[in-house]
C-alpha cells in the first residue's frame, strides 16, 4: 500500500485559511502578479506547475450567459426579481443559476447588478433592482446567498455610482459623500456585510474625478477597511486605466485578459517600488481565497450541475408570476373567466414577440421563445378563439436580423449565411476564416478566433427568405463600408444616405443605412453582404456591424376590428427589440412608436381592454386613467409569457410591487435637470432619488413606489411598536393583516421610518422593513417587521452612521403613498 500526501491547498477537507496560506506560500512573485489579470476574456490565469486550473467567469444576472453560446434558462430580469419583493425567491433563482453555471463549468457569475435606478431612462434599469437601497440590498442578499450556497461566486456590481450608460466609460459621477454613502453605496455595504460576495466589480465610471477601478476611497477605505471585505475586487471589462494607481487603490483583478495594465507592467511597478510586495500579497491572497471558495482546487468535478431542467423552469415560472404587477383593476375586470370568455383579441407589437430580457452582457441565449399570444393559446386551447393583430410597429429602426431568415444555400437546410473573413480590405486572397454564421451582429474587433488577426473585410452570401408579403426595410449599421446585393442588385452601398443612431451593439452611435424593398413571402432571394472594416469613429468603443430587417407590420384598423368583435382585448405594449439595453440610455419614458394611439383606439372599440406593459423600466402610460386594467409584465424571462397568461385568467394572482416609481413625465424625475451632463454627471438631487423626491416635492407620480394590487384585498389593523427604544437596538413592530376577500393572496407590508424633527435635512420617509406574506381567504395574521440598528440612522460624513435621539414615525402601508397605520417611537 502506498500513501500519498496531498498538499493542504489541494485538500478539500482542509480549512479555508490553511489552504490559502499554503498555496500563497508556494507562489512566486511573478505567479502572484499573473493571477491579478485574466488569461482571456472570461478566464483567469492557470498555474500548471501547481495544478491550479483556470478559474472561469460568466455573465449574469438573468441566467448564465454561456461564453460558448449554449442555451440556459432565462429567468426574470433584475427589476422583475425586485418586483417580487421576495428575497427567498431571489435566492432560489440564483441557486438555480448557480447549478446551471456549474453544468457549464463556470465558477463565478457576474451578478447581481444592484445600482440604484436614478433616472427612468437608464438603459440598464431592467438589469438592476430598485431606486431604494434597502429593497435592492435585501434582494441581492438573497441572490448572493443563493449563488454562493451552491459554491458559485457572485460579483456584486457595478461599484459604484454607475447609473447611466451615457458616457459610462469616462463620466465622473459628482456626488456628495453623504449621498454616496446613503444612496449609492449603502446597498453594497449591506450586502457585503450580510452575504460577503466573493467578488465585487469596480465600475467603468469615475467617482469624484477618479476612476472607480483606481479609487482608494471606494476600494480600500470603504469596502475593504470599513466594511471588512475579504473577497476579490475585479474590474469591469476594460475599466482599468492605470497600473500602480489601480493596484495601490485595491484593485485585485484586471479583466478581461490578457493583461493590459497589470501583468508585466505590474511586475515592473513592483520591481521599481511603485507597488509594494505587500500589496501584491494581499491581492493574491484574495484571489487564492476565491479559488478555494469556488472549489477550483478540489480536483473532482463539482457536484450539482443542472441545466435547463424542469425544476429550473418551474422556479423561473414562479418568479415571473410573483413579479407581475397589477397597477389597476377597475370593476374587477381581471381575472378573466376561462369559461365565459369565448374570444380574446391579442393585440400589439409585443403580443407575438418574445420580449423576455434586455440587451447587452446580461442577455442569455434562450432555449425557449414563448410569446403572450402563444401562451394564451396554450392556456385556453379550444375553449376560446385567440386572435392576433400587431396594430403598429414600434421599432425605431429595423430590428436585428434573425439567423432563421437566411440560409447559406438555396436548399434552406441550415440557418444563417456563409461567411468569409479576409485580411485584405477588398475580399482578395484566401479567407482566414469561413463558416455559416447565424448572428449577423458583430463586435468586429473581437469576433475572430484569432483576435490579433488584422481584419480587412467580410463577405456573407446565401439566401434571404421573407416570411411576409409586402414592403421590407433592410439596414446595415456600423462605421465600416457595406454593400448589400439582393438578387445581384445593389440595394445598399456606402453612398446610401446614412443616419446616426444609438441602437444595437456598441454603446456609441454608429452609421445606419436603410433601403426599402417589396418582397414576396416564401421566396428565396440571393443575398450578398460585403463589409469593409473601418475604425469606429468614437475611439473608446469597438466597431460593430449589424444587419437589420423590418418586416411589414399589421395596421391599426385590423387591430380595432379584431378588438370590436372580441369578448376582451389584451394589448401588449412595451419596449421595442432594442430600446432597453446596456450601452445606451432611452431617449424618454414614452412607449416607442404609436403604441399609445393603439391603446386608445382599441379601448374605444372595446371597453373590456386590458393593457400589459412589457418593459423593464418605468413607462409613461397617458391612457392609464381610462383603461380599466393594467398589468406590468416586465421582462420576465422564458416562462414570463406563460406566467402572464396564468395571471390574466386567474390561475395565478399577481403579487408584484413596483420597485421603482412610475413618473408621469420624464421631467418629473429628480435627476432630469442634471442628466446627462458631459464628462461629469452632477448628482445635484442628492438624497432625493425616486419616492424620496416625490415626497419632498409633494408631487404625485403616475404610480408610486411599492404599489401593486392583487385579486383580493387586505385590511391593516393594530400596529404595535414600542413607545421608546435605545439607539443601536433592533425594534420590532407588529401589524395584524386580514385578507378581506374570497381568494387567497399575497400582500407586501411595507414599513417606512419618518424622522419627526431631524437636525439635518433627511428624506420624509425611507423604507426600512418589508414582509411579503400569503393569506388564505379571510385569514388574519400577525406580521412582524424588524427594524435593524441602522434603520434610524443617517450618514454623518466623517462620523459614520448616526442614529439621532428623537421621535420617529413608523408608517406601515401598501405603497409609498398608501400608508395605513402609524406609530411613534422615541429613540433615546
Ligand atoms: C458590463 C458588465 C459585464 C462585463 C462582462 C461589461 O460591459 O458592464 O456588467 O459583467 O461587461 O461581460
PDB file of C-alpha atoms in Angstrom, residues 641-783:
ATOM      1  CA  UNK A 641     -45.468  34.693 -21.196  1.00  0.00           C
ATOM      2  CA  UNK A 642     -46.934  31.556 -19.541  1.00  0.00           C
ATOM      3  CA  UNK A 643     -46.992  33.382 -16.200  1.00  0.00           C
ATOM      4  CA  UNK A 644     -48.788  36.302 -17.823  1.00  0.00           C
ATOM      5  CA  UNK A 645     -51.456  34.044 -19.307  1.00  0.00           C
ATOM      6  CA  UNK A 646     -51.942  32.403 -15.896  1.00  0.00           C
ATOM      7  CA  UNK A 647     -52.333  35.796 -14.204  1.00  0.00           C
ATOM      8  CA  UNK A 648     -54.758  37.089 -16.837  1.00  0.00           C
ATOM      9  CA  UNK A 649     -57.032  34.069 -16.387  1.00  0.00           C
ATOM     10  CA  UNK A 650     -56.668  33.691 -12.630  1.00  0.00           C
ATOM     11  CA  UNK A 651     -54.556  30.529 -12.456  1.00  0.00           C
ATOM     12  CA  UNK A 652     -52.120  32.744 -10.574  1.00  0.00           C
ATOM     13  CA  UNK A 653     -52.690  36.020  -8.754  1.00  0.00           C
ATOM     14  CA  UNK A 654     -50.385  38.967  -9.377  1.00  0.00           C
ATOM     15  CA  UNK A 655     -48.360  39.896  -6.315  1.00  0.00           C
ATOM     16  CA  UNK A 656     -45.591  42.121  -7.668  1.00  0.00           C
ATOM     17  CA  UNK A 657     -44.969  45.627  -6.328  1.00  0.00           C
ATOM     18  CA  UNK A 658     -43.233  48.464  -8.134  1.00  0.00           C
ATOM     19  CA  UNK A 659     -39.574  48.642  -7.094  1.00  0.00           C
ATOM     20  CA  UNK A 660     -39.370  51.957  -8.967  1.00  0.00           C
ATOM     21  CA  UNK A 661     -41.643  54.974  -9.163  1.00  0.00           C
ATOM     22  CA  UNK A 662     -43.528  55.423 -12.441  1.00  0.00           C
ATOM     23  CA  UNK A 663     -43.436  59.194 -13.054  1.00  0.00           C
ATOM     24  CA  UNK A 664     -45.934  60.895 -15.351  1.00  0.00           C
ATOM     25  CA  UNK A 665     -43.250  62.661 -17.322  1.00  0.00           C
ATOM     26  CA  UNK A 666     -39.512  62.202 -17.612  1.00  0.00           C
ATOM     27  CA  UNK A 667     -39.219  65.836 -16.458  1.00  0.00           C
ATOM     28  CA  UNK A 668     -40.748  64.845 -13.111  1.00  0.00           C
ATOM     29  CA  UNK A 669     -37.882  62.574 -12.179  1.00  0.00           C
ATOM     30  CA  UNK A 670     -35.407  64.299  -9.890  1.00  0.00           C
ATOM     31  CA  UNK A 671     -32.299  63.683 -11.985  1.00  0.00           C
ATOM     32  CA  UNK A 672     -33.894  65.233 -15.060  1.00  0.00           C
ATOM     33  CA  UNK A 673     -32.354  68.720 -14.696  1.00  0.00           C
ATOM     34  CA  UNK A 674     -28.897  67.179 -14.257  1.00  0.00           C
ATOM     35  CA  UNK A 675     -28.927  64.352 -16.805  1.00  0.00           C
ATOM     36  CA  UNK A 676     -26.899  63.575 -18.877  1.00  0.00           C
ATOM     37  CA  UNK A 677     -24.174  66.088 -18.133  1.00  0.00           C
ATOM     38  CA  UNK A 678     -20.972  65.989 -20.110  1.00  0.00           C
ATOM     39  CA  UNK A 679     -17.820  64.339 -18.856  1.00  0.00           C
ATOM     40  CA  UNK A 680     -19.173  64.792 -15.372  1.00  0.00           C
ATOM     41  CA  UNK A 681     -22.634  63.939 -14.098  1.00  0.00           C
ATOM     42  CA  UNK A 682     -23.891  66.202 -11.338  1.00  0.00           C
ATOM     43  CA  UNK A 683     -25.913  64.227  -8.783  1.00  0.00           C
ATOM     44  CA  UNK A 684     -27.463  67.520  -7.761  1.00  0.00           C
ATOM     45  CA  UNK A 685     -30.691  65.989  -6.466  1.00  0.00           C
ATOM     46  CA  UNK A 686     -28.622  64.500  -3.644  1.00  0.00           C
ATOM     47  CA  UNK A 687     -30.531  62.101  -1.410  1.00  0.00           C
ATOM     48  CA  UNK A 688     -33.810  62.784  -3.127  1.00  0.00           C
ATOM     49  CA  UNK A 689     -33.998  59.910  -5.597  1.00  0.00           C
ATOM     50  CA  UNK A 690     -37.278  58.205  -6.531  1.00  0.00           C
ATOM     51  CA  UNK A 691     -40.026  58.400  -3.902  1.00  0.00           C
ATOM     52  CA  UNK A 692     -37.777  60.448  -1.630  1.00  0.00           C
ATOM     53  CA  UNK A 693     -38.086  63.202  -4.233  1.00  0.00           C
ATOM     54  CA  UNK A 694     -41.826  62.839  -4.803  1.00  0.00           C
ATOM     55  CA  UNK A 695     -42.387  63.073  -1.034  1.00  0.00           C
ATOM     56  CA  UNK A 696     -40.315  66.225  -0.771  1.00  0.00           C
ATOM     57  CA  UNK A 697     -41.889  67.863  -3.822  1.00  0.00           C
ATOM     58  CA  UNK A 698     -45.389  66.869  -2.709  1.00  0.00           C
ATOM     59  CA  UNK A 699     -45.880  65.584  -6.266  1.00  0.00           C
ATOM     60  CA  UNK A 700     -47.928  62.552  -7.246  1.00  0.00           C
ATOM     61  CA  UNK A 701     -46.309  60.138  -9.634  1.00  0.00           C
ATOM     62  CA  UNK A 702     -48.340  58.100 -12.104  1.00  0.00           C
ATOM     63  CA  UNK A 703     -47.867  55.021  -9.881  1.00  0.00           C
ATOM     64  CA  UNK A 704     -45.892  55.147  -6.652  1.00  0.00           C
ATOM     65  CA  UNK A 705     -43.028  53.019  -5.399  1.00  0.00           C
ATOM     66  CA  UNK A 706     -44.330  49.890  -3.675  1.00  0.00           C
ATOM     67  CA  UNK A 707     -47.681  49.907  -5.471  1.00  0.00           C
ATOM     68  CA  UNK A 708     -49.394  46.764  -6.731  1.00  0.00           C
ATOM     69  CA  UNK A 709     -52.830  45.181  -6.392  1.00  0.00           C
ATOM     70  CA  UNK A 710     -53.953  41.587  -6.387  1.00  0.00           C
ATOM     71  CA  UNK A 711     -57.219  39.686  -6.775  1.00  0.00           C
ATOM     72  CA  UNK A 712     -58.167  40.103  -3.143  1.00  0.00           C
ATOM     73  CA  UNK A 713     -57.858  42.947  -0.605  1.00  0.00           C
ATOM     74  CA  UNK A 714     -56.201  43.297   2.777  1.00  0.00           C
ATOM     75  CA  UNK A 715     -57.038  45.258   5.905  1.00  0.00           C
ATOM     76  CA  UNK A 716     -54.251  46.534   8.152  1.00  0.00           C
ATOM     77  CA  UNK A 717     -55.041  46.725  11.865  1.00  0.00           C
ATOM     78  CA  UNK A 718     -53.401  47.140  15.235  1.00  0.00           C
ATOM     79  CA  UNK A 719     -49.890  48.408  14.603  1.00  0.00           C
ATOM     80  CA  UNK A 720     -47.902  47.734  17.756  1.00  0.00           C
ATOM     81  CA  UNK A 721     -44.430  49.131  18.353  1.00  0.00           C
ATOM     82  CA  UNK A 722     -42.520  50.078  21.500  1.00  0.00           C
ATOM     83  CA  UNK A 723     -43.031  53.684  22.531  1.00  0.00           C
ATOM     84  CA  UNK A 724     -39.336  54.069  23.281  1.00  0.00           C
ATOM     85  CA  UNK A 725     -36.174  52.404  22.073  1.00  0.00           C
ATOM     86  CA  UNK A 726     -32.445  52.779  22.566  1.00  0.00           C
ATOM     87  CA  UNK A 727     -30.286  53.769  19.631  1.00  0.00           C
ATOM     88  CA  UNK A 728     -28.398  50.773  18.268  1.00  0.00           C
ATOM     89  CA  UNK A 729     -31.096  48.271  19.244  1.00  0.00           C
ATOM     90  CA  UNK A 730     -33.428  46.386  16.979  1.00  0.00           C
ATOM     91  CA  UNK A 731     -37.063  47.452  17.084  1.00  0.00           C
ATOM     92  CA  UNK A 732     -39.913  45.113  16.309  1.00  0.00           C
ATOM     93  CA  UNK A 733     -43.297  46.282  15.092  1.00  0.00           C
ATOM     94  CA  UNK A 734     -46.275  44.023  14.530  1.00  0.00           C
ATOM     95  CA  UNK A 735     -49.371  44.572  12.476  1.00  0.00           C
ATOM     96  CA  UNK A 736     -52.485  42.481  12.032  1.00  0.00           C
ATOM     97  CA  UNK A 737     -53.187  41.736   8.421  1.00  0.00           C
ATOM     98  CA  UNK A 738     -56.560  40.417   7.275  1.00  0.00           C
ATOM     99  CA  UNK A 739     -57.426  39.068   3.864  1.00  0.00           C
ATOM    100  CA  UNK A 740     -60.894  40.557   3.417  1.00  0.00           C
ATOM    101  CA  UNK A 741     -61.637  38.854   0.118  1.00  0.00           C
ATOM    102  CA  UNK A 742     -62.746  35.451  -1.056  1.00  0.00           C
ATOM    103  CA  UNK A 743     -59.467  34.445  -2.703  1.00  0.00           C
ATOM    104  CA  UNK A 744     -56.047  33.678  -1.284  1.00  0.00           C
ATOM    105  CA  UNK A 745     -53.473  36.341  -1.964  1.00  0.00           C
ATOM    106  CA  UNK A 746     -50.056  37.738  -1.188  1.00  0.00           C
ATOM    107  CA  UNK A 747     -49.531  41.140   0.380  1.00  0.00           C
ATOM    108  CA  UNK A 748     -46.279  43.051   0.833  1.00  0.00           C
ATOM    109  CA  UNK A 749     -46.415  45.039   4.049  1.00  0.00           C
ATOM    110  CA  UNK A 750     -44.030  47.979   3.953  1.00  0.00           C
ATOM    111  CA  UNK A 751     -42.604  49.911   6.894  1.00  0.00           C
ATOM    112  CA  UNK A 752     -41.197  53.377   6.307  1.00  0.00           C
ATOM    113  CA  UNK A 753     -39.339  55.311   9.009  1.00  0.00           C
ATOM    114  CA  UNK A 754     -40.012  59.042   9.145  1.00  0.00           C
ATOM    115  CA  UNK A 755     -37.892  61.198  11.478  1.00  0.00           C
ATOM    116  CA  UNK A 756     -40.116  63.868  13.072  1.00  0.00           C
ATOM    117  CA  UNK A 757     -37.580  66.633  13.682  1.00  0.00           C
ATOM    118  CA  UNK A 758     -34.144  65.695  12.368  1.00  0.00           C
ATOM    119  CA  UNK A 759     -31.326  68.154  12.939  1.00  0.00           C
ATOM    120  CA  UNK A 760     -30.173  67.697   9.341  1.00  0.00           C
ATOM    121  CA  UNK A 761     -32.207  67.503   6.158  1.00  0.00           C
ATOM    122  CA  UNK A 762     -33.491  63.960   5.673  1.00  0.00           C
ATOM    123  CA  UNK A 763     -35.972  62.280   3.336  1.00  0.00           C
ATOM    124  CA  UNK A 764     -39.513  62.482   4.737  1.00  0.00           C
ATOM    125  CA  UNK A 765     -39.604  58.705   4.990  1.00  0.00           C
ATOM    126  CA  UNK A 766     -37.478  55.738   3.959  1.00  0.00           C
ATOM    127  CA  UNK A 767     -38.288  52.061   3.510  1.00  0.00           C
ATOM    128  CA  UNK A 768     -36.685  50.183   6.380  1.00  0.00           C
ATOM    129  CA  UNK A 769     -38.502  46.855   6.512  1.00  0.00           C
ATOM    130  CA  UNK A 770     -40.975  44.841   4.467  1.00  0.00           C
ATOM    131  CA  UNK A 771     -42.566  41.437   4.545  1.00  0.00           C
ATOM    132  CA  UNK A 772     -44.403  39.507   1.856  1.00  0.00           C
ATOM    133  CA  UNK A 773     -46.993  37.149   3.238  1.00  0.00           C
ATOM    134  CA  UNK A 774     -49.599  34.839   1.764  1.00  0.00           C
ATOM    135  CA  UNK A 775     -53.013  34.660   3.399  1.00  0.00           C
ATOM    136  CA  UNK A 776     -55.891  32.336   2.651  1.00  0.00           C
ATOM    137  CA  UNK A 777     -59.305  33.888   2.022  1.00  0.00           C
ATOM    138  CA  UNK A 778     -60.468  35.695   5.160  1.00  0.00           C
ATOM    139  CA  UNK A 779     -57.356  34.672   7.079  1.00  0.00           C
ATOM    140  CA  UNK A 780     -55.895  37.011   9.693  1.00  0.00           C
ATOM    141  CA  UNK A 781     -52.220  37.002  10.602  1.00  0.00           C
ATOM    142  CA  UNK A 782     -49.799  38.982  12.740  1.00  0.00           C
ATOM    143  CA  UNK A 783     -46.916  40.239  10.620  1.00  0.00           C
TER     144      UNK A 783
END
